[in-house]
mmCIF file of C-alpha atoms in Angstrom:
data_model
loop_
_atom_site.group_PDB
_atom_site.id
_atom_site.type_symbol
_atom_site.label_atom_id
_atom_site.label_comp_id
_atom_site.label_asym_id
_atom_site.label_seq_id
_atom_site.Cartn_x
_atom_site.Cartn_y
_atom_site.Cartn_z
ATOM 1 C CA MET A 1 133.201 106.710 122.111
ATOM 2 C CA THR A 2 130.842 108.838 120.028
ATOM 3 C CA GLN A 3 127.346 109.539 121.261
ATOM 4 C CA LEU A 4 124.801 110.009 118.497
ATOM 5 C CA ARG A 5 121.912 112.425 118.828
ATOM 6 C CA ARG A 6 118.421 112.183 117.364
ATOM 7 C CA GLY A 7 116.778 115.469 118.363
ATOM 8 C CA PRO A 8 116.383 115.342 122.171
ATOM 9 C CA TRP A 9 117.372 111.612 122.231
ATOM 10 C CA THR A 10 120.931 110.368 122.751
ATOM 11 C CA ILE A 11 121.993 106.957 121.404
ATOM 12 C CA LEU A 12 124.460 105.222 123.745
ATOM 13 C CA SER A 13 124.760 101.931 121.840
ATOM 14 C CA GLU A 14 122.906 99.842 119.300
ATOM 15 C CA ARG A 15 122.634 96.225 118.193
ATOM 16 C CA LEU A 16 120.810 94.147 115.611
ATOM 17 C CA GLY A 17 117.764 92.597 117.296
ATOM 18 C CA TYR A 18 116.351 90.631 114.351
ATOM 19 C CA GLU A 19 116.780 90.357 110.604
ATOM 20 C CA ASN A 20 115.110 88.630 107.661
ATOM 21 C CA PRO A 21 115.062 89.472 103.925
ATOM 22 C CA TRP A 22 112.167 91.972 104.412
ATOM 23 C CA MET A 23 112.906 93.728 107.698
ATOM 24 C CA ARG A 24 115.305 94.222 110.559
ATOM 25 C CA VAL A 25 114.834 95.382 114.140
ATOM 26 C CA ARG A 26 117.508 97.634 115.597
ATOM 27 C CA GLU A 27 117.664 97.970 119.360
ATOM 28 C CA PHE A 28 119.120 101.100 120.947
ATOM 29 C CA ASP A 29 120.239 102.004 124.453
ATOM 30 C CA VAL A 30 119.205 105.648 124.740
ATOM 31 C CA LEU A 31 118.881 108.660 126.971
ATOM 32 C CA ARG A 32 115.281 109.804 126.610
ATOM 33 C CA PRO A 33 114.195 113.465 126.202
ATOM 34 C CA ASP A 34 113.897 113.709 130.014
ATOM 35 C CA GLY A 35 117.508 112.486 130.390
ATOM 36 C CA GLN A 36 116.600 109.086 131.832
ATOM 37 C CA PRO A 37 118.088 105.876 130.353
ATOM 38 C CA GLY A 38 115.836 103.708 128.208
ATOM 39 C CA LEU A 39 115.563 101.105 125.452
ATOM 40 C CA TYR A 40 114.180 101.753 121.939
ATOM 41 C CA GLY A 41 113.454 99.081 119.312
ATOM 42 C CA VAL A 42 112.731 100.166 115.751
ATOM 43 C CA MET A 43 111.389 97.844 113.044
ATOM 44 C CA GLU A 44 112.947 98.908 109.753
ATOM 45 C CA PRO A 45 111.406 97.423 106.590
ATOM 46 C CA ARG A 46 113.928 96.972 103.771
ATOM 47 C CA GLN A 47 111.432 98.316 101.256
ATOM 48 C CA ALA A 48 109.174 101.374 101.138
ATOM 49 C CA ALA A 49 105.422 100.812 100.950
ATOM 50 C CA ILE A 50 104.188 101.590 97.428
ATOM 51 C CA GLY A 51 100.508 102.083 96.544
ATOM 52 C CA VAL A 52 98.517 102.903 93.413
ATOM 53 C CA LEU A 53 95.018 104.341 92.910
ATOM 54 C CA PRO A 54 93.983 103.324 89.367
ATOM 55 C CA VAL A 55 91.206 105.549 87.945
ATOM 56 C CA TYR A 56 89.189 104.604 84.838
ATOM 57 C CA ASP A 57 87.705 107.473 82.794
ATOM 58 C CA ASN A 58 84.186 106.438 83.910
ATOM 59 C CA GLY A 59 85.122 106.801 87.601
ATOM 60 C CA ASP A 60 85.817 103.139 88.352
ATOM 61 C CA THR A 61 88.830 101.942 90.321
ATOM 62 C CA VAL A 62 90.255 98.452 90.977
ATOM 63 C CA LEU A 63 90.611 96.616 94.269
ATOM 64 C CA VAL A 64 92.667 93.489 94.851
ATOM 65 C CA GLY A 65 91.807 91.081 97.631
ATOM 66 C CA GLN A 66 94.009 88.591 99.422
ATOM 67 C CA HIS A 67 94.255 86.749 102.714
ATOM 68 C CA ARG A 68 96.763 88.745 104.779
ATOM 69 C CA PHE A 69 98.990 86.385 106.742
ATOM 70 C CA ALA A 70 99.975 88.914 109.435
ATOM 71 C CA LEU A 71 96.342 89.439 110.522
ATOM 72 C CA ASP A 72 94.907 86.090 109.359
ATOM 73 C CA ALA A 73 92.101 87.918 107.555
ATOM 74 C CA TRP A 74 90.880 88.634 104.035
ATOM 75 C CA SER A 75 91.590 92.189 102.926
ATOM 76 C CA TRP A 76 90.284 94.247 99.975
ATOM 77 C CA GLU A 77 92.871 96.887 99.096
ATOM 78 C CA LEU A 78 94.207 99.081 96.364
ATOM 79 C CA PRO A 79 97.258 97.595 94.581
ATOM 80 C CA GLU A 80 100.239 97.834 96.966
ATOM 81 C CA GLY A 81 103.681 96.370 97.257
ATOM 82 C CA GLY A 82 107.282 96.976 98.225
ATOM 83 C CA GLY A 83 109.692 99.408 96.621
ATOM 84 C CA PRO A 84 113.357 98.386 96.856
ATOM 85 C CA GLU A 85 115.916 100.979 97.935
ATOM 86 C CA GLY A 86 117.621 102.577 94.926
ATOM 87 C CA VAL A 87 114.541 102.217 92.692
ATOM 88 C CA ALA A 88 112.366 105.309 92.174
ATOM 89 C CA PRO A 89 108.968 104.806 93.890
ATOM 90 C CA LEU A 90 107.173 105.568 90.588
ATOM 91 C CA GLU A 91 108.983 102.702 88.838
ATOM 92 C CA SER A 92 108.007 100.314 91.648
ATOM 93 C CA ALA A 93 104.408 101.582 91.421
ATOM 94 C CA LYS A 94 104.233 100.885 87.659
ATOM 95 C CA ARG A 95 105.632 97.372 88.171
ATOM 96 C CA GLU A 96 103.329 96.615 91.103
ATOM 97 C CA LEU A 97 100.166 97.787 89.294
ATOM 98 C CA GLU A 98 100.959 95.677 86.244
ATOM 99 C CA GLU A 99 101.967 92.578 88.253
ATOM 100 C CA GLU A 100 98.851 92.608 90.446
ATOM 101 C CA THR A 101 96.206 93.786 87.964
ATOM 102 C CA GLY A 102 97.672 93.646 84.439
ATOM 103 C CA LEU A 103 96.898 97.387 84.121
ATOM 104 C CA ARG A 104 99.193 99.902 82.430
ATOM 105 C CA ALA A 105 98.564 103.640 82.646
ATOM 106 C CA ALA A 106 99.240 106.494 80.215
ATOM 107 C CA HIS A 107 99.310 109.063 83.055
ATOM 108 C CA TRP A 108 100.804 109.031 86.559
ATOM 109 C CA ARG A 109 101.017 111.624 89.331
ATOM 110 C CA PRO A 110 102.102 111.566 92.990
ATOM 111 C CA LEU A 111 99.178 111.223 95.400
ATOM 112 C CA SER A 112 100.464 111.077 98.982
ATOM 113 C CA GLU A 113 103.677 110.370 100.876
ATOM 114 C CA PHE A 114 103.626 109.579 104.593
ATOM 115 C CA ASP A 115 105.087 107.748 107.616
ATOM 116 C CA VAL A 116 103.185 104.517 108.254
ATOM 117 C CA SER A 117 103.635 104.017 112.013
ATOM 118 C CA ASN A 118 106.181 106.419 113.446
ATOM 119 C CA SER A 119 106.439 105.257 117.050
ATOM 120 C CA ILE A 120 108.116 101.882 116.412
ATOM 121 C CA THR A 121 108.837 101.650 112.669
ATOM 122 C CA SER A 122 110.694 103.701 110.076
ATOM 123 C CA GLU A 123 108.322 102.560 107.297
ATOM 124 C CA ARG A 124 107.623 105.186 104.615
ATOM 125 C CA ALA A 125 104.833 105.064 102.045
ATOM 126 C CA TYR A 126 104.625 106.568 98.534
ATOM 127 C CA SER A 127 101.463 106.541 96.447
ATOM 128 C CA PHE A 128 100.393 107.526 92.959
ATOM 129 C CA ILE A 129 97.267 108.046 90.854
ATOM 130 C CA ALA A 130 97.315 106.115 87.550
ATOM 131 C CA TRP A 131 94.880 106.963 84.752
ATOM 132 C CA GLY A 132 94.508 106.452 81.007
ATOM 133 C CA LEU A 133 94.336 102.716 81.767
ATOM 134 C CA SER A 134 94.775 99.781 79.373
ATOM 135 C CA GLU A 135 94.171 96.194 80.451
ATOM 136 C CA GLY A 136 96.528 93.214 80.298
ATOM 137 C CA THR A 137 97.349 90.022 82.172
ATOM 138 C CA PRO A 138 98.507 89.976 85.833
ATOM 139 C CA GLU A 139 101.837 88.272 86.670
ATOM 140 C CA ARG A 140 101.426 87.678 90.401
ATOM 141 C CA GLU A 141 104.013 86.440 92.894
ATOM 142 C CA GLY A 142 103.675 83.054 94.604
ATOM 143 C CA THR A 143 102.585 84.778 97.795
ATOM 144 C CA GLU A 144 99.683 86.280 95.839
ATOM 145 C CA ALA A 145 98.271 83.064 94.321
ATOM 146 C CA ASP A 146 94.927 83.636 96.079
ATOM 147 C CA MET A 147 94.565 87.219 94.887
ATOM 148 C CA GLN A 148 91.244 88.371 93.447
ATOM 149 C CA MET A 149 90.524 91.529 91.493
ATOM 150 C CA ARG A 150 87.413 93.687 91.410
ATOM 151 C CA ARG A 151 86.550 96.739 89.294
ATOM 152 C CA LEU A 152 84.009 99.050 90.939
ATOM 153 C CA PRO A 153 83.034 102.749 91.142
ATOM 154 C CA LEU A 154 85.613 104.731 93.157
ATOM 155 C CA ARG A 155 82.732 106.209 95.203
ATOM 156 C CA GLU A 156 81.870 102.643 96.312
ATOM 157 C CA ALA A 157 85.500 101.978 97.284
ATOM 158 C CA LEU A 158 85.451 105.237 99.291
ATOM 159 C CA GLU A 159 82.251 104.089 100.999
ATOM 160 C CA MET A 160 83.986 100.769 101.875
ATOM 161 C CA ALA A 161 86.882 102.754 103.410
ATOM 162 C CA ILE A 162 84.555 104.997 105.455
ATOM 163 C CA SER A 163 82.392 102.105 106.659
ATOM 164 C CA GLY A 164 85.307 99.852 107.658
ATOM 165 C CA THR A 165 84.869 97.220 104.914
ATOM 166 C CA ILE A 166 88.281 98.271 103.641
ATOM 167 C CA ARG A 167 90.471 98.042 106.780
ATOM 168 C CA ASP A 168 93.858 98.711 105.177
ATOM 169 C CA GLY A 169 95.064 102.130 106.347
ATOM 170 C CA PHE A 170 97.156 102.780 103.198
ATOM 171 C CA SER A 171 94.134 102.213 100.906
ATOM 172 C CA MET A 172 92.010 104.495 103.115
ATOM 173 C CA ILE A 173 94.566 107.293 102.808
ATOM 174 C CA MET A 174 94.819 106.953 99.017
ATOM 175 C CA LEU A 175 91.036 107.005 98.473
ATOM 176 C CA MET A 176 90.339 109.902 100.844
ATOM 177 C CA ALA A 177 93.350 111.989 99.731
ATOM 178 C CA ALA A 178 92.422 111.670 96.040
ATOM 179 C CA VAL A 179 88.826 112.767 96.693
ATOM 180 C CA GLU A 180 89.980 115.678 98.894
ATOM 181 C CA GLN A 181 92.519 116.805 96.269
ATOM 182 C CA ALA A 182 89.920 116.552 93.487
ATOM 183 C CA ARG A 183 87.468 118.651 95.543
ATOM 184 C CA ARG A 184 90.169 121.323 96.008
ATOM 185 C CA GLY A 185 90.803 121.523 92.245
ATOM 186 C CA ALA A 186 94.390 120.319 92.753
ATOM 187 C CA LEU A 187 94.193 117.652 90.018
ATOM 188 C CA ASP A 188 93.814 117.590 86.227
ATOM 189 C CA PRO A 189 90.136 118.580 85.517
ATOM 190 C CA GLY A 190 89.302 115.386 83.583
ATOM 191 C CA LEU A 191 90.845 113.227 86.314
ATOM 192 C CA SER A 192 88.931 115.167 88.988
ATOM 193 C CA ARG A 193 85.645 114.566 87.144
ATOM 194 C CA SER A 194 86.404 110.819 87.045
ATOM 195 C CA ILE A 195 87.316 110.708 90.757
ATOM 196 C CA LEU A 196 84.272 112.703 91.883
ATOM 197 C CA SER A 197 81.889 110.863 89.525
ATOM 198 C CA GLY A 198 78.610 110.209 91.340
ATOM 199 C CA LEU A 199 80.018 111.492 94.642
ATOM 200 C CA ASP A 200 78.688 114.986 95.231
ATOM 201 C CA GLU A 201 75.580 114.783 93.092
ATOM 202 C CA ALA A 202 73.138 113.222 95.545
ATOM 203 C CA MET B 1 102.497 67.607 114.662
ATOM 204 C CA THR B 2 99.657 69.991 113.953
ATOM 205 C CA GLN B 3 99.843 72.203 110.927
ATOM 206 C CA LEU B 4 98.084 75.524 111.365
ATOM 207 C CA ARG B 5 96.300 77.238 108.513
ATOM 208 C CA ARG B 6 95.847 80.958 107.894
ATOM 209 C CA GLY B 7 93.595 81.089 104.825
ATOM 210 C CA PRO B 8 95.697 79.709 101.936
ATOM 211 C CA TRP B 9 98.871 79.762 104.091
ATOM 212 C CA THR B 10 100.122 76.777 106.120
ATOM 213 C CA ILE B 11 102.300 77.307 109.191
ATOM 214 C CA LEU B 12 104.919 74.550 109.567
ATOM 215 C CA SER B 13 106.725 75.964 112.604
ATOM 216 C CA GLU B 14 107.264 79.211 114.442
ATOM 217 C CA ARG B 15 109.812 80.830 116.740
ATOM 218 C CA LEU B 16 110.294 84.089 118.615
ATOM 219 C CA GLY B 17 112.592 86.303 116.543
ATOM 220 C CA TYR B 18 112.781 89.326 118.834
ATOM 221 C CA GLU B 19 111.080 90.742 121.881
ATOM 222 C CA ASN B 20 111.074 93.921 123.969
ATOM 223 C CA PRO B 21 108.423 95.484 126.246
ATOM 224 C CA TRP B 22 106.626 97.136 123.266
ATOM 225 C CA MET B 23 106.795 94.551 120.457
ATOM 226 C CA ARG B 24 107.799 91.086 119.411
ATOM 227 C CA VAL B 25 108.673 89.571 116.035
ATOM 228 C CA ARG B 26 107.405 86.054 115.351
ATOM 229 C CA GLU B 27 109.072 84.131 112.542
ATOM 230 C CA PHE B 28 107.163 81.386 110.719
ATOM 231 C CA ASP B 29 108.159 78.620 108.343
ATOM 232 C CA VAL B 30 105.230 78.490 105.939
ATOM 233 C CA LEU B 31 103.830 77.021 102.789
ATOM 234 C CA ARG B 32 102.761 79.983 100.678
ATOM 235 C CA PRO B 33 99.458 80.201 98.750
ATOM 236 C CA ASP B 34 101.207 78.665 95.707
ATOM 237 C CA GLY B 35 102.338 75.691 97.863
ATOM 238 C CA GLN B 36 106.022 76.644 97.909
ATOM 239 C CA PRO B 37 107.969 76.832 101.200
ATOM 240 C CA GLY B 38 108.765 80.262 102.562
ATOM 241 C CA LEU B 39 109.586 82.389 105.604
ATOM 242 C CA TYR B 40 107.265 85.008 107.152
ATOM 243 C CA GLY B 41 108.227 87.476 109.886
ATOM 244 C CA VAL B 42 105.479 89.462 111.604
ATOM 245 C CA MET B 43 106.108 92.407 113.936
ATOM 246 C CA GLU B 44 103.449 92.319 116.652
ATOM 247 C CA PRO B 45 103.120 95.455 118.822
ATOM 248 C CA ARG B 46 101.971 94.681 122.382
ATOM 249 C CA GLN B 47 99.589 97.635 122.282
ATOM 250 C CA ALA B 48 97.002 98.866 119.800
ATOM 251 C CA ALA B 49 97.500 102.308 118.268
ATOM 252 C CA ILE B 50 95.049 104.780 119.810
ATOM 253 C CA GLY B 51 94.278 108.220 118.330
ATOM 254 C CA VAL B 52 92.032 111.143 119.198
ATOM 255 C CA LEU B 53 90.664 114.019 117.110
ATOM 256 C CA PRO B 54 89.728 116.770 119.603
ATOM 257 C CA VAL B 55 87.193 119.260 118.181
ATOM 258 C CA TYR B 56 86.444 122.640 119.820
ATOM 259 C CA ASP B 57 82.999 124.139 119.214
ATOM 260 C CA ASN B 58 84.558 126.890 117.079
ATOM 261 C CA GLY B 59 86.127 124.319 114.703
ATOM 262 C CA ASP B 60 89.637 124.270 116.188
ATOM 263 C CA THR B 61 91.583 121.079 116.878
ATOM 264 C CA VAL B 62 94.853 120.411 118.732
ATOM 265 C CA LEU B 63 98.128 119.049 117.367
ATOM 266 C CA VAL B 64 101.024 117.789 119.442
ATOM 267 C CA GLY B 65 104.553 117.830 118.083
ATOM 268 C CA GLN B 66 107.545 115.756 119.064
ATOM 269 C CA HIS B 67 110.814 114.492 117.646
ATOM 270 C CA ARG B 68 110.090 110.902 116.532
ATOM 271 C CA PHE B 69 113.074 108.692 117.336
ATOM 272 C CA ALA B 70 112.258 105.993 114.736
ATOM 273 C CA LEU B 71 112.474 108.472 111.840
ATOM 274 C CA ASP B 72 114.792 111.051 113.472
ATOM 275 C CA ALA B 73 112.367 113.823 112.489
ATOM 276 C CA TRP B 74 109.979 116.318 114.080
ATOM 277 C CA SER B 75 106.348 115.351 113.625
ATOM 278 C CA TRP B 76 103.114 117.313 114.155
ATOM 279 C CA GLU B 77 100.297 114.862 114.917
ATOM 280 C CA LEU B 78 96.969 114.428 116.597
ATOM 281 C CA PRO B 79 97.211 112.980 120.143
ATOM 282 C CA GLU B 80 98.160 109.290 119.838
ATOM 283 C CA GLY B 81 99.454 106.554 122.063
ATOM 284 C CA GLY B 82 99.329 102.890 122.944
ATOM 285 C CA GLY B 83 96.320 100.970 124.241
ATOM 286 C CA PRO B 84 97.196 97.966 126.443
ATOM 287 C CA GLU B 85 95.463 94.655 125.782
ATOM 288 C CA GLY B 86 92.481 94.191 128.105
ATOM 289 C CA VAL B 87 91.734 97.928 128.309
ATOM 290 C CA ALA B 88 88.884 99.266 126.142
ATOM 291 C CA PRO B 89 90.324 101.512 123.388
ATOM 292 C CA LEU B 90 88.010 104.356 124.488
ATOM 293 C CA GLU B 91 89.504 104.310 128.013
ATOM 294 C CA SER B 92 93.026 104.455 126.565
ATOM 295 C CA ALA B 93 91.942 107.329 124.290
ATOM 296 C CA LYS B 94 90.617 109.359 127.238
ATOM 297 C CA ARG B 95 93.829 108.774 129.203
ATOM 298 C CA GLU B 96 96.069 109.602 126.234
ATOM 299 C CA LEU B 97 94.224 112.844 125.381
ATOM 300 C CA GLU B 98 94.427 114.077 128.953
ATOM 301 C CA GLU B 99 98.087 113.043 129.434
ATOM 302 C CA GLU B 100 99.303 114.709 126.238
ATOM 303 C CA THR B 101 97.102 117.813 126.121
ATOM 304 C CA GLY B 102 95.339 118.192 129.488
ATOM 305 C CA LEU B 103 92.006 118.098 127.623
ATOM 306 C CA ARG B 104 88.890 116.305 128.874
ATOM 307 C CA ALA B 105 85.833 115.843 126.676
ATOM 308 C CA ALA B 106 82.104 115.663 127.486
ATOM 309 C CA HIS B 107 81.390 113.691 124.272
ATOM 310 C CA TRP B 108 83.163 110.818 122.539
ATOM 311 C CA ARG B 109 82.377 108.739 119.459
ATOM 312 C CA PRO B 110 84.291 106.149 117.391
ATOM 313 C CA LEU B 111 85.938 107.639 114.294
ATOM 314 C CA SER B 112 87.869 104.946 112.431
ATOM 315 C CA GLU B 113 89.354 101.512 113.050
ATOM 316 C CA PHE B 114 91.956 100.048 110.691
ATOM 317 C CA ASP B 115 95.018 97.865 110.095
ATOM 318 C CA VAL B 116 98.169 99.985 110.127
ATOM 319 C CA SER B 117 100.530 98.008 107.865
ATOM 320 C CA ASN B 118 99.139 94.594 107.036
ATOM 321 C CA SER B 119 101.995 93.014 105.098
ATOM 322 C CA ILE B 120 104.492 92.691 107.961
ATOM 323 C CA THR B 121 102.730 93.838 111.144
ATOM 324 C CA SER B 122 99.573 92.930 113.055
ATOM 325 C CA GLU B 123 99.183 96.508 114.360
ATOM 326 C CA ARG B 124 95.577 97.679 114.751
ATOM 327 C CA ALA B 125 94.437 101.282 115.220
ATOM 328 C CA TYR B 126 91.349 102.692 116.976
ATOM 329 C CA SER B 127 90.395 106.353 116.872
ATOM 330 C CA PHE B 128 87.781 108.614 118.388
ATOM 331 C CA ILE B 129 86.350 112.125 118.069
ATOM 332 C CA ALA B 130 86.294 114.066 121.350
ATOM 333 C CA TRP B 131 84.203 117.230 121.747
ATOM 334 C CA GLY B 132 82.717 119.364 124.485
ATOM 335 C CA LEU B 133 86.323 120.095 125.563
ATOM 336 C CA SER B 134 87.567 121.504 128.852
ATOM 337 C CA GLU B 135 91.207 122.408 129.419
ATOM 338 C CA GLY B 136 93.612 121.171 132.108
ATOM 339 C CA THR B 137 97.285 120.415 132.615
ATOM 340 C CA PRO B 138 99.187 117.749 130.593
ATOM 341 C CA GLU B 139 100.961 114.931 132.480
ATOM 342 C CA ARG B 140 103.412 113.732 129.834
ATOM 343 C CA GLU B 141 105.698 110.694 129.931
ATOM 344 C CA GLY B 142 109.478 111.025 130.078
ATOM 345 C CA THR B 143 109.706 110.084 126.401
ATOM 346 C CA GLU B 144 107.498 113.103 125.626
ATOM 347 C CA ALA B 145 109.501 115.773 127.483
ATOM 348 C CA ASP B 146 110.044 117.695 124.223
ATOM 349 C CA MET B 147 106.346 117.666 123.255
ATOM 350 C CA GLN B 148 104.724 120.881 122.060
ATOM 351 C CA MET B 149 101.034 121.629 121.666
ATOM 352 C CA ARG B 150 99.239 123.808 119.134
ATOM 353 C CA ARG B 151 95.569 124.767 118.811
ATOM 354 C CA LEU B 152 94.532 125.649 115.252
ATOM 355 C CA PRO B 153 91.497 125.475 112.933
ATOM 356 C CA LEU B 154 90.758 121.873 111.892
ATOM 357 C CA ARG B 155 90.662 123.026 108.251
ATOM 358 C CA GLU B 156 94.306 124.127 108.621
ATOM 359 C CA ALA B 157 95.263 120.735 110.095
ATOM 360 C CA LEU B 158 93.515 119.065 107.128
ATOM 361 C CA GLU B 159 95.492 121.307 104.766
ATOM 362 C CA MET B 160 98.713 120.237 106.556
ATOM 363 C CA ALA B 161 97.717 116.578 106.033
ATOM 364 C CA ILE B 162 96.929 117.070 102.318
ATOM 365 C CA SER B 163 100.090 119.094 101.654
ATOM 366 C CA GLY B 164 102.446 116.692 103.461
ATOM 367 C CA THR B 165 103.292 118.973 106.428
ATOM 368 C CA ILE B 166 101.622 116.348 108.632
ATOM 369 C CA ARG B 167 103.377 113.121 107.588
ATOM 370 C CA ASP B 168 101.865 110.778 110.197
ATOM 371 C CA GLY B 169 99.487 108.370 108.415
ATOM 372 C CA PHE B 170 97.251 107.876 111.474
ATOM 373 C CA SER B 171 96.633 111.636 111.838
ATOM 374 C CA MET B 172 95.899 111.898 108.091
ATOM 375 C CA ILE B 173 93.261 109.169 108.355
ATOM 376 C CA MET B 174 91.585 110.767 111.388
ATOM 377 C CA LEU B 175 91.392 114.234 109.808
ATOM 378 C CA MET B 176 90.154 113.051 106.407
ATOM 379 C CA ALA B 177 87.699 110.478 107.796
ATOM 380 C CA ALA B 178 86.090 113.038 110.135
ATOM 381 C CA VAL B 179 85.615 115.545 107.307
ATOM 382 C CA GLU B 180 84.232 112.841 104.981
ATOM 383 C CA GLN B 181 81.817 111.606 107.657
ATOM 384 C CA ALA B 182 80.683 115.166 108.448
ATOM 385 C CA ARG B 183 80.035 115.816 104.738
ATOM 386 C CA ARG B 184 77.892 112.644 104.571
ATOM 387 C CA GLY B 185 75.770 113.763 107.518
ATOM 388 C CA ALA B 186 76.924 110.760 109.562
ATOM 389 C CA LEU B 187 77.800 112.825 112.662
ATOM 390 C CA ASP B 188 75.915 114.893 115.230
ATOM 391 C CA PRO B 189 74.842 118.108 113.392
ATOM 392 C CA GLY B 190 76.587 120.476 115.842
ATOM 393 C CA LEU B 191 79.799 118.440 115.645
ATOM 394 C CA SER B 192 79.578 118.392 111.826
ATOM 395 C CA ARG B 193 79.261 122.181 111.747
ATOM 396 C CA SER B 194 82.373 122.491 113.928
ATOM 397 C CA ILE B 195 84.359 120.042 111.766
ATOM 398 C CA LEU B 196 83.355 121.640 108.458
ATOM 399 C CA SER B 197 83.764 125.193 109.781
ATOM 400 C CA GLY B 198 85.378 127.323 107.078
ATOM 401 C CA LEU B 199 85.958 124.312 104.834
ATOM 402 C CA ASP B 200 83.335 124.338 102.111
ATOM 403 C CA GLU B 201 82.522 128.045 102.163
ATOM 404 C CA ALA B 202 85.235 129.374 99.886
#
């Protein structure tokens, strides 16, 4: 019998704990880093988390709102969705932005890539900035029939993230990372001006 | 038979999909917002996510590193752990900081509260800034036997978060939110000076 290693962890055996079309839970019998036996359950989403920060030339962005079933609460967020394995995250981002908001973008660049909750899930997130926007008609999924859309200054969306009005961690990361990158001069100058519009003037 | 509502969603029935000491998955038969039948699985951690940003007077912070089993990868992070139901998040934060780093703090304040991954989990996160630090001896759990600790300027930790060297979303939020709040003058002036130390001078 082969024992698998993950760093200082040893996997003795594993089984499928739960499965549906969007996630599975794998349960492992392990030896922990201190050598003692233990149990580890990992929730593995089948899709990556994909997010988009749309930026209008005048410094506006777009939030979508929907009632989130998992928390039984309304949530204002940036456009987000799932990216199937085998599809480049950028392609999923383009599809998701257009489906949820009708927006298409002339320019795209990577924004931030991170692990969503690394103690009990393997979920990974990929995000992008989209600019040079043109408007169209959303084509939402049946689970998104209650979705609302709101165009507002990015500095107001950032304020919502800082004050706790936006409670979605992924949206908070996208807004704060874009502003931090713009301040460091890491983005296209015109895009930086749009992102920082009205932010550091007062 | 009672039908439960969650906003535009109707719950027809539910069952336990999976359970271990740290999480459970509940599976629901639902009517979606568009009225069509569907299935919804929600991973519900038994504990809230708790995080701490320790700030030394000279502008240093502290990272802890460990091999994360769920992603089979080394991860540098701020001190984080689980907060049991019925215990105030601040109490869990104090315990977690001391266990992982040996640090105690004279001053604490809330930093950020958010939903970790709202499409398929109910996980909530609470974070705090800790300053006025005094050093002691860590008392780590057996799952943390490989943990390392590193004191470094907060501006370098922020750079690691922006550049992708820190991949943990929770740590990214804490670092960026603290800097953003300090820039807005929302924190104690001495604390703000420590947080922004070396950041906006160049």
